[in-house]
């Protein structure tokens, strides 16, 4: 190996050697502890220690006697050079963002974490959630948009079934959004409109599984929506019924319309 090879330490540390010369120098470095020691002494000069932790520094000190740690040092230095080039690219991109007036892109530790840039999406105002005054939000609006209409909360004293209804008058009649809890299963149920003139209309039917809804087995309440052509002021009440095998209905909870 010529004296010129020994002179390549500084060029290698600064990362200015081309790929062929870098490979040639590393082959030389594997057997030349003088160059390895000189390379180690130049690390602080070129600022490489800024991204190397205490464990890596200790490894650098031990490369005189341990050729395996020398290989690890070479890998760390190559990684540092790649990161340095990547940070330069990010700095250029950031300048383009600032001077180009582009907004919404967040560069968050991209060089070190490897995560993709986060793009700020559209935001909206706070969602209003119906509340019964007990401190716990209830009803179909929980976790979604604000429900439309007048809220009515009822718990049947006999069956224990709880109901939260949102009643909204529409040109077509009445829109109903409702949730039911403490509703054990299995059973078949339906929602019936009882009008002021005593006439009735079934506007929704559903099945309750074995675990029920709003129960110890299944804490999730049942949320449904229905509509009727009847105007709200013509409705006396809504009735959730259990339907037996013969089609007869047994009231589970009654919700007044007005």
PDB file of C-alpha atoms in Angstrom:
ATOM      1  CA  UNK A   1       0.000   0.000   0.000  1.00  0.00           C
ATOM      2  CA  UNK A   2       1.486   3.361  -1.020  1.00  0.00           C
ATOM      3  CA  UNK A   3       1.918   6.488   1.043  1.00  0.00           C
ATOM      4  CA  UNK A   4      -0.929   7.993  -0.982  1.00  0.00           C
ATOM      5  CA  UNK A   5      -3.319   5.498   0.623  1.00  0.00           C
ATOM      6  CA  UNK A   6      -2.322   6.768   4.067  1.00  0.00           C
ATOM      7  CA  UNK A   7      -3.078  10.311   2.896  1.00  0.00           C
ATOM      8  CA  UNK A   8      -6.709   9.390   2.094  1.00  0.00           C
ATOM      9  CA  UNK A   9      -7.814   9.435   5.757  1.00  0.00           C
ATOM     10  CA  UNK A  10      -8.994  13.061   5.704  1.00  0.00           C
ATOM     11  CA  UNK A  11     -10.731  12.700   2.343  1.00  0.00           C
ATOM     12  CA  UNK A  12     -12.488   9.572   3.586  1.00  0.00           C
ATOM     13  CA  UNK A  13     -13.597  11.230   6.829  1.00  0.00           C
ATOM     14  CA  UNK A  14     -15.021  14.175   4.891  1.00  0.00           C
ATOM     15  CA  UNK A  15     -16.837  11.860   2.480  1.00  0.00           C
ATOM     16  CA  UNK A  16     -15.272  13.299  -0.675  1.00  0.00           C
ATOM     17  CA  UNK A  17     -13.857  10.054  -2.066  1.00  0.00           C
ATOM     18  CA  UNK A  18     -15.701   8.461  -4.946  1.00  0.00           C
ATOM     19  CA  UNK A  19     -17.120   4.973  -4.471  1.00  0.00           C
ATOM     20  CA  UNK A  20     -14.130   3.149  -5.970  1.00  0.00           C
ATOM     21  CA  UNK A  21     -11.574   5.057  -3.916  1.00  0.00           C
ATOM     22  CA  UNK A  22     -13.676   4.661  -0.788  1.00  0.00           C
ATOM     23  CA  UNK A  23     -13.789   0.880  -1.181  1.00  0.00           C
ATOM     24  CA  UNK A  24     -10.037   0.763  -1.833  1.00  0.00           C
ATOM     25  CA  UNK A  25      -9.321   2.844   1.258  1.00  0.00           C
ATOM     26  CA  UNK A  26     -11.575   0.716   3.458  1.00  0.00           C
ATOM     27  CA  UNK A  27      -9.703  -2.407   2.354  1.00  0.00           C
ATOM     28  CA  UNK A  28      -6.506  -0.646   3.369  1.00  0.00           C
ATOM     29  CA  UNK A  29      -8.057   0.556   6.636  1.00  0.00           C
ATOM     30  CA  UNK A  30      -8.940  -3.004   7.652  1.00  0.00           C
ATOM     31  CA  UNK A  31      -5.209  -3.818   8.021  1.00  0.00           C
ATOM     32  CA  UNK A  32      -3.710  -0.426   8.889  1.00  0.00           C
ATOM     33  CA  UNK A  33      -4.198   0.518  12.521  1.00  0.00           C
ATOM     34  CA  UNK A  34      -2.261   3.751  12.018  1.00  0.00           C
ATOM     35  CA  UNK A  35      -4.927   5.001   9.605  1.00  0.00           C
ATOM     36  CA  UNK A  36      -7.638   3.692  11.909  1.00  0.00           C
ATOM     37  CA  UNK A  37      -6.186   5.711  14.784  1.00  0.00           C
ATOM     38  CA  UNK A  38      -5.883   8.815  12.620  1.00  0.00           C
ATOM     39  CA  UNK A  39      -9.442   8.392  11.399  1.00  0.00           C
ATOM     40  CA  UNK A  40     -10.656   8.156  14.984  1.00  0.00           C
ATOM     41  CA  UNK A  41      -8.849  11.365  15.911  1.00  0.00           C
ATOM     42  CA  UNK A  42     -10.524  13.192  13.004  1.00  0.00           C
ATOM     43  CA  UNK A  43     -14.064  12.254  13.978  1.00  0.00           C
ATOM     44  CA  UNK A  44     -14.564  15.274  16.291  1.00  0.00           C
ATOM     45  CA  UNK A  45     -13.067  17.592  13.690  1.00  0.00           C
ATOM     46  CA  UNK A  46     -15.670  16.783  11.070  1.00  0.00           C
ATOM     47  CA  UNK A  47     -18.522  16.848  13.619  1.00  0.00           C
ATOM     48  CA  UNK A  48     -19.442  13.179  13.349  1.00  0.00           C
ATOM     49  CA  UNK A  49     -19.757  12.734  17.105  1.00  0.00           C
ATOM     50  CA  UNK A  50     -22.905  14.879  17.195  1.00  0.00           C
ATOM     51  CA  UNK A  51     -25.033  11.918  16.170  1.00  0.00           C
ATOM     52  CA  UNK A  52     -23.080   9.113  17.900  1.00  0.00           C
ATOM     53  CA  UNK A  53     -24.112   8.033  21.401  1.00  0.00           C
ATOM     54  CA  UNK A  54     -21.839   7.099  24.306  1.00  0.00           C
ATOM     55  CA  UNK A  55     -21.844   3.441  23.339  1.00  0.00           C
ATOM     56  CA  UNK A  56     -20.613   4.265  19.836  1.00  0.00           C
ATOM     57  CA  UNK A  57     -17.840   6.500  21.221  1.00  0.00           C
ATOM     58  CA  UNK A  58     -16.656   3.626  23.426  1.00  0.00           C
ATOM     59  CA  UNK A  59     -16.665   1.366  20.384  1.00  0.00           C
ATOM     60  CA  UNK A  60     -14.482   3.869  18.517  1.00  0.00           C
ATOM     61  CA  UNK A  61     -11.932   3.815  21.340  1.00  0.00           C
ATOM     62  CA  UNK A  62     -11.770   0.028  21.186  1.00  0.00           C
ATOM     63  CA  UNK A  63     -11.177  -0.304  17.430  1.00  0.00           C
ATOM     64  CA  UNK A  64      -7.408  -0.418  18.025  1.00  0.00           C
ATOM     65  CA  UNK A  65      -7.708  -3.914  19.464  1.00  0.00           C
ATOM     66  CA  UNK A  66     -10.996  -5.218  18.128  1.00  0.00           C
ATOM     67  CA  UNK A  67     -11.383  -5.502  14.309  1.00  0.00           C
ATOM     68  CA  UNK A  68     -15.077  -6.393  14.657  1.00  0.00           C
ATOM     69  CA  UNK A  69     -15.785  -3.021  16.257  1.00  0.00           C
ATOM     70  CA  UNK A  70     -13.904  -1.354  13.411  1.00  0.00           C
ATOM     71  CA  UNK A  71     -16.470  -2.764  10.989  1.00  0.00           C
ATOM     72  CA  UNK A  72     -19.268  -1.375  13.158  1.00  0.00           C
ATOM     73  CA  UNK A  73     -17.572   2.030  13.140  1.00  0.00           C
ATOM     74  CA  UNK A  74     -17.432   2.035   9.348  1.00  0.00           C
ATOM     75  CA  UNK A  75     -21.149   1.204   9.168  1.00  0.00           C
ATOM     76  CA  UNK A  76     -21.977   4.034  11.603  1.00  0.00           C
ATOM     77  CA  UNK A  77     -19.966   6.526   9.565  1.00  0.00           C
ATOM     78  CA  UNK A  78     -21.667   5.546   6.316  1.00  0.00           C
ATOM     79  CA  UNK A  79     -25.066   5.926   8.012  1.00  0.00           C
ATOM     80  CA  UNK A  80     -24.077   9.358   9.293  1.00  0.00           C
ATOM     81  CA  UNK A  81     -23.075  10.523   5.823  1.00  0.00           C
ATOM     82  CA  UNK A  82     -26.402   9.345   4.377  1.00  0.00           C
ATOM     83  CA  UNK A  83     -28.310  11.175   7.119  1.00  0.00           C
ATOM     84  CA  UNK A  84     -26.263  14.323   6.559  1.00  0.00           C
ATOM     85  CA  UNK A  85     -27.100  14.314   2.857  1.00  0.00           C
ATOM     86  CA  UNK A  86     -30.765  13.669   3.677  1.00  0.00           C
ATOM     87  CA  UNK A  87     -30.870  16.649   6.072  1.00  0.00           C
ATOM     88  CA  UNK A  88     -29.503  18.860   3.315  1.00  0.00           C
ATOM     89  CA  UNK A  89     -32.306  17.712   1.019  1.00  0.00           C
ATOM     90  CA  UNK A  90     -34.895  18.441   3.738  1.00  0.00           C
ATOM     91  CA  UNK A  91     -33.460  21.912   4.305  1.00  0.00           C
ATOM     92  CA  UNK A  92     -33.811  22.670   0.602  1.00  0.00           C
ATOM     93  CA  UNK A  93     -37.371  21.360   0.564  1.00  0.00           C
ATOM     94  CA  UNK A  94     -38.266  23.440   3.615  1.00  0.00           C
ATOM     95  CA  UNK A  95     -36.968  26.564   1.878  1.00  0.00           C
ATOM     96  CA  UNK A  96     -39.175  25.832  -1.124  1.00  0.00           C
ATOM     97  CA  UNK A  97     -42.183  25.458   1.195  1.00  0.00           C
ATOM     98  CA  UNK A  98     -41.522  28.783   2.955  1.00  0.00           C
ATOM     99  CA  UNK A  99     -40.815  30.875  -0.118  1.00  0.00           C
ATOM    100  CA  UNK A 100     -43.435  29.182  -2.267  1.00  0.00           C
ATOM    101  CA  UNK A 101     -46.232  29.844   0.182  1.00  0.00           C
ATOM    102  CA  UNK A 102     -47.150  26.174   0.579  1.00  0.00           C
ATOM    103  CA  UNK A 103     -48.731  25.390   3.944  1.00  0.00           C
ATOM    104  CA  UNK A 104     -49.985  22.382   5.849  1.00  0.00           C
ATOM    105  CA  UNK A 105     -46.888  20.175   5.548  1.00  0.00           C
ATOM    106  CA  UNK A 106     -45.169  19.319   8.814  1.00  0.00           C
ATOM    107  CA  UNK A 107     -41.561  18.106   8.874  1.00  0.00           C
ATOM    108  CA  UNK A 108     -41.395  16.248  12.200  1.00  0.00           C
ATOM    109  CA  UNK A 109     -38.059  14.574  12.936  1.00  0.00           C
ATOM    110  CA  UNK A 110     -38.158  13.097   9.432  1.00  0.00           C
ATOM    111  CA  UNK A 111     -34.431  12.526   9.116  1.00  0.00           C
ATOM    112  CA  UNK A 112     -34.093  10.560  12.388  1.00  0.00           C
ATOM    113  CA  UNK A 113     -37.462   8.807  12.776  1.00  0.00           C
ATOM    114  CA  UNK A 114     -38.010   7.731   9.167  1.00  0.00           C
ATOM    115  CA  UNK A 115     -41.707   8.682   9.324  1.00  0.00           C
ATOM    116  CA  UNK A 116     -43.529  10.246   6.396  1.00  0.00           C
ATOM    117  CA  UNK A 117     -44.415  13.957   6.466  1.00  0.00           C
ATOM    118  CA  UNK A 118     -47.798  14.643   8.014  1.00  0.00           C
ATOM    119  CA  UNK A 119     -50.263  16.707   6.023  1.00  0.00           C
ATOM    120  CA  UNK A 120     -52.623  18.858   8.021  1.00  0.00           C
ATOM    121  CA  UNK A 121     -56.177  18.147   6.960  1.00  0.00           C
ATOM    122  CA  UNK A 122     -59.312  20.262   7.257  1.00  0.00           C
ATOM    123  CA  UNK A 123     -60.602  20.890  10.745  1.00  0.00           C
ATOM    124  CA  UNK A 124     -64.099  21.427  12.023  1.00  0.00           C
ATOM    125  CA  UNK A 125     -65.703  22.957  15.056  1.00  0.00           C
ATOM    126  CA  UNK A 126     -66.514  20.968  18.179  1.00  0.00           C
ATOM    127  CA  UNK A 127     -69.287  18.411  17.866  1.00  0.00           C
ATOM    128  CA  UNK A 128     -72.140  18.941  20.270  1.00  0.00           C
ATOM    129  CA  UNK A 129     -73.251  15.776  22.053  1.00  0.00           C
ATOM    130  CA  UNK A 130     -76.693  15.472  23.630  1.00  0.00           C
ATOM    131  CA  UNK A 131     -76.613  15.177  27.407  1.00  0.00           C
ATOM    132  CA  UNK A 132     -79.290  14.206  29.879  1.00  0.00           C
ATOM    133  CA  UNK A 133     -77.790  16.281  32.670  1.00  0.00           C
ATOM    134  CA  UNK A 134     -76.386  13.219  34.456  1.00  0.00           C
ATOM    135  CA  UNK A 135     -72.888  13.912  33.178  1.00  0.00           C
ATOM    136  CA  UNK A 136     -72.822  10.996  30.717  1.00  0.00           C
ATOM    137  CA  UNK A 137     -73.499  11.732  27.035  1.00  0.00           C
ATOM    138  CA  UNK A 138     -76.182   9.488  25.610  1.00  0.00           C
ATOM    139  CA  UNK A 139     -78.220   9.074  22.484  1.00  0.00           C
ATOM    140  CA  UNK A 140     -77.606   8.500  18.775  1.00  0.00           C
ATOM    141  CA  UNK A 141     -75.376  11.568  18.587  1.00  0.00           C
ATOM    142  CA  UNK A 142     -72.624  10.085  20.753  1.00  0.00           C
ATOM    143  CA  UNK A 143     -69.462   9.767  18.653  1.00  0.00           C
ATOM    144  CA  UNK A 144     -71.132  11.381  15.615  1.00  0.00           C
ATOM    145  CA  UNK A 145     -72.822  14.590  14.561  1.00  0.00           C
ATOM    146  CA  UNK A 146     -75.362  16.490  16.632  1.00  0.00           C
ATOM    147  CA  UNK A 147     -78.816  14.952  16.411  1.00  0.00           C
ATOM    148  CA  UNK A 148     -81.671  17.012  15.051  1.00  0.00           C
ATOM    149  CA  UNK A 149     -84.922  17.524  16.914  1.00  0.00           C
ATOM    150  CA  UNK A 150     -86.288  17.520  20.454  1.00  0.00           C
ATOM    151  CA  UNK A 151     -84.670  15.048  22.836  1.00  0.00           C
ATOM    152  CA  UNK A 152     -86.823  12.828  25.042  1.00  0.00           C
ATOM    153  CA  UNK A 153     -85.318  10.431  27.621  1.00  0.00           C
ATOM    154  CA  UNK A 154     -87.436   7.681  29.163  1.00  0.00           C
ATOM    155  CA  UNK A 155     -86.791   4.662  31.414  1.00  0.00           C
ATOM    156  CA  UNK A 156     -89.650   2.220  31.788  1.00  0.00           C
ATOM    157  CA  UNK A 157     -90.186   1.482  35.498  1.00  0.00           C
ATOM    158  CA  UNK A 158     -91.427  -2.067  34.813  1.00  0.00           C
ATOM    159  CA  UNK A 159     -89.099  -3.435  32.120  1.00  0.00           C
ATOM    160  CA  UNK A 160     -86.090  -1.215  32.907  1.00  0.00           C
ATOM    161  CA  UNK A 161     -85.555  -0.483  29.182  1.00  0.00           C
ATOM    162  CA  UNK A 162     -84.054   2.981  28.562  1.00  0.00           C
ATOM    163  CA  UNK A 163     -84.790   5.071  25.478  1.00  0.00           C
ATOM    164  CA  UNK A 164     -83.436   8.350  24.076  1.00  0.00           C
ATOM    165  CA  UNK A 165     -85.480   9.765  21.185  1.00  0.00           C
ATOM    166  CA  UNK A 166     -84.822  12.755  18.932  1.00  0.00           C
ATOM    167  CA  UNK A 167     -88.054  13.908  17.278  1.00  0.00           C
ATOM    168  CA  UNK A 168     -87.920  16.348  14.333  1.00  0.00           C
ATOM    169  CA  UNK A 169     -90.888  17.701  12.357  1.00  0.00           C
ATOM    170  CA  UNK A 170     -90.407  17.531   8.588  1.00  0.00           C
ATOM    171  CA  UNK A 171     -92.408  18.411   5.500  1.00  0.00           C
ATOM    172  CA  UNK A 172     -92.913  14.687   4.905  1.00  0.00           C
ATOM    173  CA  UNK A 173     -93.968  14.008   8.517  1.00  0.00           C
ATOM    174  CA  UNK A 174     -91.665  13.160  11.460  1.00  0.00           C
ATOM    175  CA  UNK A 175     -88.060  11.983  11.608  1.00  0.00           C
ATOM    176  CA  UNK A 176     -87.034   9.798  14.581  1.00  0.00           C
ATOM    177  CA  UNK A 177     -83.511   8.893  15.759  1.00  0.00           C
ATOM    178  CA  UNK A 178     -83.325   6.764  18.884  1.00  0.00           C
ATOM    179  CA  UNK A 179     -81.156   4.594  21.102  1.00  0.00           C
ATOM    180  CA  UNK A 180     -82.203   1.781  23.402  1.00  0.00           C
ATOM    181  CA  UNK A 181     -80.403   0.292  26.401  1.00  0.00           C
ATOM    182  CA  UNK A 182     -80.983  -2.365  29.056  1.00  0.00           C
ATOM    183  CA  UNK A 183     -82.621  -4.364  26.293  1.00  0.00           C
ATOM    184  CA  UNK A 184     -81.897  -8.078  26.812  1.00  0.00           C
ATOM    185  CA  UNK A 185     -82.192 -10.679  24.084  1.00  0.00           C
ATOM    186  CA  UNK A 186     -82.935 -12.685  22.166  1.00  0.00           C
ATOM    187  CA  UNK A 187     -86.186 -11.159  21.008  1.00  0.00           C
ATOM    188  CA  UNK A 188     -87.927  -9.440  18.092  1.00  0.00           C
ATOM    189  CA  UNK A 189     -88.900  -5.785  18.508  1.00  0.00           C
ATOM    190  CA  UNK A 190     -90.669  -3.024  16.647  1.00  0.00           C
ATOM    191  CA  UNK A 191     -91.321   0.702  16.900  1.00  0.00           C
ATOM    192  CA  UNK A 192     -94.985   1.707  16.717  1.00  0.00           C
ATOM    193  CA  UNK A 193     -96.459   5.183  16.226  1.00  0.00           C
ATOM    194  CA  UNK A 194     -99.655   5.719  18.219  1.00  0.00           C
ATOM    195  CA  UNK A 195    -101.600   8.698  16.869  1.00  0.00           C
ATOM    196  CA  UNK A 196    -103.999  11.000  18.697  1.00  0.00           C
ATOM    197  CA  UNK A 197    -106.911   9.341  16.893  1.00  0.00           C
ATOM    198  CA  UNK A 198    -105.785   5.932  18.354  1.00  0.00           C
ATOM    199  CA  UNK A 199    -104.626   4.612  14.987  1.00  0.00           C
ATOM    200  CA  UNK A 200    -101.208   2.918  14.892  1.00  0.00           C
ATOM    201  CA  UNK A 201     -98.360   2.365  12.423  1.00  0.00           C
ATOM    202  CA  UNK A 202     -95.283   0.109  12.619  1.00  0.00           C
ATOM    203  CA  UNK A 203     -92.355   2.116  11.293  1.00  0.00           C
ATOM    204  CA  UNK A 204     -89.366  -0.085  12.231  1.00  0.00           C
ATOM    205  CA  UNK A 205     -88.584  -3.685  13.194  1.00  0.00           C
ATOM    206  CA  UNK A 206     -85.356  -5.351  14.363  1.00  0.00           C
ATOM    207  CA  UNK A 207     -83.895  -8.383  16.113  1.00  0.00           C
ATOM    208  CA  UNK A 208     -82.085  -8.320  19.471  1.00  0.00           C
ATOM    209  CA  UNK A 209     -79.231 -10.855  19.726  1.00  0.00           C
ATOM    210  CA  UNK A 210     -78.529 -13.092  22.713  1.00  0.00           C
ATOM    211  CA  UNK A 211     -76.301 -10.501  24.423  1.00  0.00           C
ATOM    212  CA  UNK A 212     -78.869  -7.737  24.059  1.00  0.00           C
ATOM    213  CA  UNK A 213     -78.011  -4.016  23.922  1.00  0.00           C
ATOM    214  CA  UNK A 214     -76.796  -1.854  26.782  1.00  0.00           C
ATOM    215  CA  UNK A 215     -76.454  -4.917  28.989  1.00  0.00           C
ATOM    216  CA  UNK A 216     -73.651  -6.476  31.013  1.00  0.00           C
ATOM    217  CA  UNK A 217     -72.997  -8.873  28.129  1.00  0.00           C
ATOM    218  CA  UNK A 218     -73.013  -6.088  25.530  1.00  0.00           C
ATOM    219  CA  UNK A 219     -72.612  -2.514  26.857  1.00  0.00           C
ATOM    220  CA  UNK A 220     -73.114  -1.061  23.359  1.00  0.00           C
ATOM    221  CA  UNK A 221     -76.567   0.506  23.005  1.00  0.00           C
ATOM    222  CA  UNK A 222     -78.741   0.024  19.941  1.00  0.00           C
ATOM    223  CA  UNK A 223     -78.966   3.096  17.659  1.00  0.00           C
ATOM    224  CA  UNK A 224     -81.623   3.268  14.944  1.00  0.00           C
ATOM    225  CA  UNK A 225     -83.525   5.789  12.843  1.00  0.00           C
ATOM    226  CA  UNK A 226     -87.018   5.759  11.372  1.00  0.00           C
ATOM    227  CA  UNK A 227     -89.589   8.082   9.809  1.00  0.00           C
ATOM    228  CA  UNK A 228     -93.345   8.388   9.594  1.00  0.00           C
ATOM    229  CA  UNK A 229     -95.677  10.381   7.397  1.00  0.00           C
ATOM    230  CA  UNK A 230     -97.600  11.414  10.519  1.00  0.00           C
ATOM    231  CA  UNK A 231     -97.000  14.981  11.679  1.00  0.00           C
ATOM    232  CA  UNK A 232     -95.490  15.228  15.131  1.00  0.00           C
ATOM    233  CA  UNK A 233     -98.417  17.163  16.545  1.00  0.00           C
ATOM    234  CA  UNK A 234    -100.704  14.323  15.419  1.00  0.00           C
ATOM    235  CA  UNK A 235     -98.694  11.688  17.295  1.00  0.00           C
ATOM    236  CA  UNK A 236     -99.629  10.753  20.886  1.00  0.00           C
ATOM    237  CA  UNK A 237     -96.582   8.614  21.652  1.00  0.00           C
ATOM    238  CA  UNK A 238     -94.072   6.112  20.296  1.00  0.00           C
ATOM    239  CA  UNK A 239     -93.996   2.602  21.661  1.00  0.00           C
ATOM    240  CA  UNK A 240     -91.151   0.082  21.552  1.00  0.00           C
ATOM    241  CA  UNK A 241     -92.709  -3.367  21.627  1.00  0.00           C
ATOM    242  CA  UNK A 242     -91.524  -6.948  21.943  1.00  0.00           C
ATOM    243  CA  UNK A 243     -93.189  -9.139  19.298  1.00  0.00           C
ATOM    244  CA  UNK A 244     -94.157 -12.699  20.188  1.00  0.00           C
ATOM    245  CA  UNK A 245     -94.424 -15.673  17.847  1.00  0.00           C
ATOM    246  CA  UNK A 246     -98.018 -14.787  16.978  1.00  0.00           C
ATOM    247  CA  UNK A 247     -97.204 -11.197  16.041  1.00  0.00           C
ATOM    248  CA  UNK A 248     -98.677  -9.631  19.186  1.00  0.00           C
ATOM    249  CA  UNK A 249     -96.820  -6.702  20.694  1.00  0.00           C
ATOM    250  CA  UNK A 250     -95.872  -6.232  24.360  1.00  0.00           C
ATOM    251  CA  UNK A 251     -94.831  -2.675  25.354  1.00  0.00           C
ATOM    252  CA  UNK A 252     -91.231  -2.326  26.543  1.00  0.00           C
ATOM    253  CA  UNK A 253     -90.988   1.476  26.765  1.00  0.00           C
ATOM    254  CA  UNK A 254     -93.338   4.334  25.806  1.00  0.00           C
ATOM    255  CA  UNK A 255     -91.999   7.709  24.633  1.00  0.00           C
ATOM    256  CA  UNK A 256     -94.373  10.714  24.594  1.00  0.00           C
ATOM    257  CA  UNK A 257     -94.369  12.774  21.404  1.00  0.00           C
ATOM    258  CA  UNK A 258     -95.348  16.104  22.938  1.00  0.00           C
TER     259      UNK A 258
END
